[in-house]
Amino acid sequence: MESSIAYMPFGVGGRLCVGMRFAQNELRAAVAQLLLNYRLIPDPNIDLVYFNGNIILSPKQVMIRIEKR
Ligand code: HEM
């Protein structure tokens, strides 16, 4: 994984979180289980409205229904 200090929830450098890789793998496993077992369905009644002026495109509101597969 590329090292970057643009995003550093685990700290950086000599005191970098020792559990970082473990925590990242746990998260990947959790997301995989979520997607394997549930369907994420966007609410068709809510249009995506984006924030103006953000560097990245980000919606103001996202409504998702979670349905068991
Ligand atoms: C989402 C999960 C986690 C986040 C966001 C997180 C974040 C952090 C951060 C910000 C630090 C301070 C880094 C610094 O001082 O520069 C840290 C240190 C540390 N973390 Fe985590 N951590 C997570 C999970 C874990 C896990 C699962 C373990 C152990 C299994 C762990 C063990 C440690 C230890 C031992 C330190 C001290 C490292 C040192 O000072 O040398 N962390 N963590």
Short mmCIF file of C-alpha atoms and ligand atoms in Angstrom, two decimals:
data_model
loop_
_atom_site.label_atom_id
_atom_site.label_comp_id
_atom_site.label_asym_id
_atom_site.label_seq_id
_atom_site.Cartn_x
_atom_site.Cartn_y
_atom_site.Cartn_z
CA MET A 1 0.00 0.00 0.00
CA GLU A 2 1.30 3.42 -0.93
CA SER A 3 2.41 5.53 1.99
CA SER A 4 0.88 9.00 2.17
CA ILE A 5 0.47 11.70 4.79
CA ALA A 6 -2.60 13.14 3.06
CA TYR A 7 -4.72 10.79 5.18
CA MET A 8 -3.28 9.49 8.43
CA PRO A 9 -5.84 8.03 10.82
CA PHE A 10 -3.14 5.69 12.17
CA GLY A 11 -0.48 8.31 12.66
CA VAL A 12 2.78 8.35 10.74
CA GLY A 13 6.47 7.74 11.21
CA GLY A 14 8.19 6.05 14.13
CA ARG A 15 5.05 5.92 16.32
CA LEU A 16 2.79 4.65 13.54
CA CYS A 17 -0.04 2.49 14.89
CA VAL A 18 1.27 -1.09 15.19
CA GLY A 19 -2.26 -2.42 14.67
CA MET A 20 -2.72 -0.56 11.37
CA ARG A 21 -2.51 -3.53 9.01
CA PHE A 22 -4.58 -5.70 11.32
CA ALA A 23 -7.25 -2.98 11.61
CA GLN A 24 -7.30 -2.40 7.83
CA ASN A 25 -7.70 -6.12 7.16
CA GLU A 26 -10.48 -6.38 9.75
CA LEU A 27 -12.28 -3.54 8.00
CA ARG A 28 -11.87 -5.18 4.59
CA ALA A 29 -13.24 -8.46 5.97
CA ALA A 30 -16.19 -6.60 7.54
CA VAL A 31 -17.01 -4.77 4.28
CA ALA A 32 -16.73 -8.06 2.35
CA GLN A 33 -19.15 -9.78 4.78
CA LEU A 34 -21.54 -6.83 4.56
CA LEU A 35 -21.58 -6.93 0.75
CA LEU A 36 -21.82 -10.74 0.64
CA ASN A 37 -24.80 -10.85 2.98
CA TYR A 38 -26.65 -7.64 2.25
CA ARG A 39 -27.79 -5.61 -0.71
CA LEU A 40 -27.26 -1.85 -0.49
CA ILE A 41 -30.07 -0.14 -2.36
CA PRO A 42 -30.05 3.63 -2.96
CA ASP A 43 -33.34 5.35 -2.19
CA PRO A 44 -34.87 6.15 -5.62
CA ASN A 45 -36.88 9.01 -4.11
CA ILE A 46 -33.85 11.06 -3.18
CA ASP A 47 -31.91 12.84 -5.93
CA LEU A 48 -28.20 13.17 -5.45
CA VAL A 49 -27.44 16.81 -4.68
CA TYR A 50 -23.76 17.68 -4.56
CA PHE A 51 -21.89 20.25 -2.50
CA ASN A 52 -20.65 23.12 -4.63
CA GLY A 53 -17.03 24.13 -4.45
CA ASN A 54 -15.65 20.94 -2.94
CA ILE A 55 -12.44 19.62 -4.46
CA ILE A 56 -13.93 16.16 -4.49
CA LEU A 57 -17.47 15.38 -5.61
CA SER A 58 -19.50 14.71 -2.47
CA PRO A 59 -23.24 14.32 -2.11
CA LYS A 60 -25.15 16.26 0.53
CA GLN A 61 -27.23 13.27 1.48
CA VAL A 62 -27.21 9.58 0.69
CA MET A 63 -30.01 7.30 1.78
CA ILE A 64 -29.39 3.58 1.44
CA ARG A 65 -31.65 0.68 2.28
CA ILE A 66 -29.91 -2.43 3.54
CA GLU A 67 -31.64 -5.65 2.55
CA LYS A 68 -30.67 -9.21 3.50
CA ARG A 69 -29.64 -11.25 0.42
C1 HEM B 1 -9.34 1.61 13.26
C2 HEM B 1 -8.46 1.17 14.14
C3 HEM B 1 -7.29 1.94 14.66
C4 HEM B 1 -6.95 3.26 14.53
C5 HEM B 1 -7.71 4.34 13.75
C6 HEM B 1 -5.72 3.46 15.25
C7 HEM B 1 -5.06 4.67 15.35
C8 HEM B 1 -3.90 4.86 16.04
C9 HEM B 1 -3.19 6.12 16.17
C10 HEM B 1 -3.64 7.46 15.57
C11 HEM B 1 -2.09 5.92 16.93
C12 HEM B 1 -1.04 6.97 17.33
C13 HEM B 1 0.06 7.04 16.28
C14 HEM B 1 1.05 8.14 16.62
O1 HEM B 1 1.29 8.42 17.78
O2 HEM B 1 1.59 8.71 15.64
C15 HEM B 1 -2.07 4.52 17.29
C16 HEM B 1 -1.09 3.92 18.04
C17 HEM B 1 -1.09 2.61 18.41
N1 HEM B 1 -2.01 1.65 18.04
FE1 HEM B 1 -3.64 1.96 16.89
N2 HEM B 1 -5.33 2.28 15.80
C18 HEM B 1 -6.25 1.32 15.47
C19 HEM B 1 -6.23 -0.01 15.80
C20 HEM B 1 -5.25 -0.62 16.54
C21 HEM B 1 -5.20 -2.04 16.85
C22 HEM B 1 -6.23 -3.08 16.36
C23 HEM B 1 -4.10 -2.24 17.62
C24 HEM B 1 -3.55 -3.50 18.22
C25 HEM B 1 -3.93 -4.72 17.85
C26 HEM B 1 -3.44 -0.95 17.80
C27 HEM B 1 -2.30 -0.74 18.50
C28 HEM B 1 -1.66 0.46 18.63
C29 HEM B 1 -0.43 0.65 19.41
C30 HEM B 1 0.31 -0.41 20.23
C31 HEM B 1 -0.08 2.00 19.26
C32 HEM B 1 1.16 2.70 19.87
C33 HEM B 1 2.28 2.65 18.86
C34 HEM B 1 3.49 3.43 19.35
O3 HEM B 1 3.31 4.40 20.07
O4 HEM B 1 4.62 3.02 19.01
N3 HEM B 1 -4.17 0.00 17.13
N4 HEM B 1 -3.17 3.90 16.75
#
